[in-house]
Amino acid sequence: ETGVTQSPTHLIKTRGQQVTLRCSSQSGHNTVSWYQQALGQGPQFIFQYYREEENGRGNFPPRFSGLQFPNYSSELNVNALELDDSALYLCASSFAGTSYEQYFGPGTRLTVT
Amino acid sequence: GENVEQHPSTLSVQEGDSAVIKCTYSDSASNYFPWYKQELGKRPQLIIDIRSNVGEKKDQRIAVTLNKTAKHFSLHITETQPEDSAVYFCAALLGGADGLTFGKGTHLIIQP
């Protein structure tokens, strides 16, 4: 059984740019959720993907968007980056239907300058 | 939406003593309550969880209790060890598609 992986590990971008982060879900899982974790805070839910569609969304603006692919991997895209977007971005995979358990990847540390 | 409050923000205990972290939630429809441990620079790790139809769950030195009437749940760690030092987060799930709502975390320090 393989765990959740994310790429890249670290990323530095300039305000106004766009960024794409990637996540591979744990084998056997079909759902991916994305979270933003600011320094010293708990993770905040961005959105969830199931069957290649957005299945639920937290309080984040439309410039945060995503995709899920047939192999259940996922991307998080952020347009028009702002300084406050600097955070650790975590994805979590789960299996919809029988379990609520979510397992996190190692995260991508995004710094916006 | 759901709101989760977590206390204390920092907890220091002597090695071998017990530690208790408490959380309250706002939405009575929440039905799943996991606890995560996050060491510095690492991913949150699921350590124990409880569903709303259960009052208590135990796994070796850790246990979680849930009081649905009062809308609070707690993490209990007994016989604490140095490797228990980390930030612990509680969370609540309102529905499968809503995502987890996390508390702000408790920094647990185990004093030798």
Coordinates of C-alpha atoms in Angstrom, one line a residue:
Chain A
E1 CA 0.0 0.0 0.0
T2 CA 1.5 3.4 -1.0
G3 CA 0.9 6.5 0.9
V4 CA -0.1 10.0 -0.1
T5 CA 2.5 11.9 -2.0
Q6 CA 2.7 15.6 -3.0
S7 CA 4.9 17.7 -5.3
P8 CA 6.8 19.9 -5.2
T9 CA 8.0 20.0 -1.6
H10 CA 8.8 23.7 -1.7
L11 CA 7.9 26.5 -4.1
I12 CA 8.6 30.2 -4.2
K13 CA 6.3 32.4 -6.4
T14 CA 5.8 36.2 -6.9
R15 CA 2.5 38.0 -6.2
G16 CA 0.2 37.8 -9.2
Q17 CA 1.6 34.6 -10.5
Q18 CA -0.2 31.2 -10.8
V19 CA 0.8 27.9 -9.2
T20 CA -0.1 24.2 -9.6
L21 CA 0.4 21.7 -6.8
R22 CA 0.0 18.0 -7.3
C23 CA -1.2 15.1 -5.1
S24 CA -1.2 11.3 -5.6
S25 CA -3.8 9.6 -3.4
Q26 CA -3.1 6.5 -1.3
S27 CA -3.8 3.3 -3.2
G28 CA -7.4 2.2 -2.9
H29 CA -8.6 5.7 -2.2
N30 CA -11.0 7.6 -4.5
T31 CA -11.4 11.0 -2.9
V32 CA -8.9 13.9 -2.4
S33 CA -9.4 16.9 -0.1
W34 CA -7.1 19.9 -0.1
Y35 CA -6.3 22.0 3.0
Q36 CA -4.3 25.2 3.6
Q37 CA -2.3 25.4 6.8
A38 CA -1.0 28.8 7.8
L39 CA 1.9 28.9 10.3
G40 CA 0.8 28.0 13.8
Q41 CA -2.8 27.2 12.7
G42 CA -4.9 24.2 12.0
P43 CA -5.5 23.1 8.4
Q44 CA -8.4 24.9 6.6
F45 CA -10.6 23.0 4.1
I46 CA -10.3 24.3 0.6
F47 CA -12.3 21.7 -1.4
Q48 CA -12.8 18.0 -2.1
Y49 CA -12.8 16.0 -5.3
Y50 CA -14.7 12.8 -5.9
R51 CA -15.3 11.1 -9.3
E52 CA -13.3 13.9 -11.0
E53 CA -15.7 16.6 -9.7
E54 CA -15.7 19.1 -6.9
N55 CA -17.7 17.6 -4.2
G56 CA -17.6 20.2 -1.5
R57 CA -15.9 23.6 -0.9
G58 CA -14.7 25.6 2.0
N59 CA -14.5 29.4 2.3
F60 CA -12.0 30.0 -0.4
P61 CA -12.3 32.3 -3.5
P62 CA -12.8 31.0 -7.0
R63 CA -9.1 31.7 -7.8
F64 CA -8.5 28.4 -6.0
S65 CA -9.5 25.6 -8.3
G66 CA -8.7 22.0 -8.8
L67 CA -8.8 18.8 -10.9
Q68 CA -9.0 15.1 -10.2
F69 CA -7.8 12.6 -12.8
P70 CA -9.1 9.1 -13.6
N71 CA -6.3 7.6 -11.4
Y72 CA -7.6 9.7 -8.5
S73 CA -4.6 12.0 -8.4
S74 CA -5.4 15.7 -8.1
E75 CA -4.1 19.2 -8.7
L76 CA -4.7 22.4 -6.9
N77 CA -4.4 25.6 -8.9
V78 CA -4.1 29.0 -7.4
N79 CA -4.3 32.1 -9.7
A80 CA -3.4 35.7 -9.0
L81 CA -1.3 34.7 -5.9
E82 CA -1.4 37.0 -2.9
L83 CA 1.1 37.3 0.0
D84 CA -1.5 35.7 2.3
D85 CA -1.5 32.5 0.2
S86 CA 1.9 31.7 1.7
A87 CA 1.2 28.5 3.6
L88 CA 1.6 24.7 3.7
Y89 CA -0.8 23.1 1.3
L90 CA -1.9 19.6 2.3
C91 CA -3.9 17.0 0.4
A92 CA -5.6 14.2 2.1
S93 CA -7.0 11.0 0.5
S94 CA -9.9 8.9 1.7
F95 CA -12.3 6.3 0.5
A96 CA -15.8 7.7 0.1
G97 CA -18.7 5.5 1.3
T98 CA -17.2 3.2 4.0
S99 CA -14.9 5.4 5.9
Y100 CA -14.4 9.0 6.9
E101 CA -10.7 8.6 7.6
Q102 CA -8.4 11.1 5.8
Y103 CA -4.7 10.5 5.4
F104 CA -2.5 13.4 4.7
G105 CA 0.4 13.9 2.3
P106 CA 3.7 15.7 3.4
G107 CA 2.5 19.0 2.0
T108 CA 3.9 21.7 -0.3
R109 CA 5.3 24.8 1.3
L110 CA 4.4 27.8 -0.8
T111 CA 6.0 31.1 -0.3
V112 CA 4.7 34.2 -2.1
T113 CA 6.9 37.2 -2.3
Chain B
G1 CA -20.7 26.1 9.2
E2 CA -19.0 24.1 11.9
N3 CA -16.7 25.7 14.5
V4 CA -14.2 23.8 16.6
E5 CA -12.6 25.3 19.8
Q6 CA -9.5 23.5 21.3
H7 CA -7.9 24.0 24.7
P8 CA -5.3 24.4 26.0
S9 CA -3.0 25.9 23.3
T10 CA 0.1 24.6 25.2
L11 CA 0.3 21.8 27.7
S12 CA 3.4 20.8 29.6
V13 CA 3.4 17.5 31.5
Q14 CA 6.0 15.4 33.3
E15 CA 7.1 12.2 31.5
G16 CA 4.9 9.4 32.7
D17 CA 2.0 11.7 33.7
S18 CA -1.3 11.9 31.7
A19 CA -2.3 14.6 29.3
V20 CA -5.9 15.7 28.4
I21 CA -6.8 18.0 25.5
K22 CA -10.4 19.2 25.1
C23 CA -12.4 20.3 22.1
T24 CA -15.9 21.7 21.6
Y25 CA -17.9 21.8 18.4
S26 CA -20.9 23.9 17.3
D27 CA -22.9 21.9 14.9
S28 CA -24.8 19.0 16.5
A29 CA -25.0 17.3 13.1
S30 CA -21.3 16.6 13.1
N31 CA -20.8 12.9 13.2
Y32 CA -17.0 12.1 13.0
F33 CA -14.2 13.4 15.3
P34 CA -10.6 12.5 14.4
W35 CA -7.4 13.5 16.3
Y36 CA -4.2 14.3 14.4
K37 CA -0.6 14.5 15.7
Q38 CA 1.8 16.8 13.8
E39 CA 5.5 16.8 14.5
L40 CA 7.5 19.8 13.4
G41 CA 7.9 19.9 9.6
K42 CA 5.8 16.7 9.1
R43 CA 2.4 15.8 7.9
P44 CA -0.6 15.5 10.3
Q45 CA -0.9 11.9 11.3
L46 CA -4.3 10.3 12.2
I47 CA -3.9 8.8 15.7
I48 CA -7.4 8.0 16.8
D49 CA -11.0 8.9 15.8
I50 CA -14.5 8.4 17.1
R51 CA -18.0 8.4 15.5
S52 CA -21.0 10.0 17.0
N53 CA -22.7 6.7 17.9
V54 CA -19.8 5.8 20.2
G55 CA -19.0 7.4 23.6
E56 CA -15.4 6.2 24.1
K57 CA -12.6 4.6 22.1
K58 CA -9.2 3.4 23.3
D59 CA -6.0 2.4 21.5
Q60 CA -3.2 1.5 23.9
R61 CA -2.1 4.7 25.7
I62 CA -4.5 7.0 23.9
A63 CA -8.3 7.3 24.3
V64 CA -11.0 9.6 23.0
T65 CA -14.3 10.4 24.7
L66 CA -17.3 12.1 23.1
N67 CA -20.2 13.8 24.9
K68 CA -22.8 14.6 22.2
T69 CA -25.2 16.4 24.5
A70 CA -22.5 18.8 25.6
K71 CA -20.9 18.8 22.1
H72 CA -17.4 18.2 23.3
F73 CA -14.7 15.5 22.9
S74 CA -11.4 14.9 24.6
L75 CA -8.1 13.2 23.9
H76 CA -6.4 11.4 26.8
I77 CA -2.8 10.2 26.7
T78 CA -1.6 8.1 29.6
E79 CA 2.0 7.3 30.6
T80 CA 3.4 10.1 28.4
Q81 CA 6.7 9.6 26.7
P82 CA 9.2 12.0 25.0
E83 CA 8.0 11.0 21.6
D84 CA 4.5 12.2 22.4
S85 CA 5.8 15.8 22.2
A86 CA 4.0 17.3 19.1
V87 CA 1.1 19.5 18.1
Y88 CA -2.2 17.8 18.4
F89 CA -5.3 18.8 16.4
C90 CA -8.9 17.9 16.9
A91 CA -11.3 18.0 14.0
A92 CA -15.0 17.5 13.3
L93 CA -16.8 16.4 10.1
L94 CA -20.2 17.8 9.4
G95 CA -20.8 15.6 6.3
G96 CA -18.7 13.6 3.9
A97 CA -18.3 16.3 1.4
D98 CA -17.8 19.2 3.8
G99 CA -14.2 18.6 4.8
L100 CA -12.8 18.5 8.3
T101 CA -13.0 21.6 10.5
F102 CA -9.9 21.7 12.7
G103 CA -9.2 23.3 16.1
K104 CA -6.2 25.6 16.4
G105 CA -4.0 22.9 17.9
T106 CA -2.4 22.1 21.3
H107 CA 1.4 22.0 21.7
L108 CA 2.1 19.1 24.0
I109 CA 5.5 19.3 25.7
I110 CA 6.7 16.2 27.7
Q111 CA 9.2 17.3 30.4
P112 CA 11.9 14.7 31.2

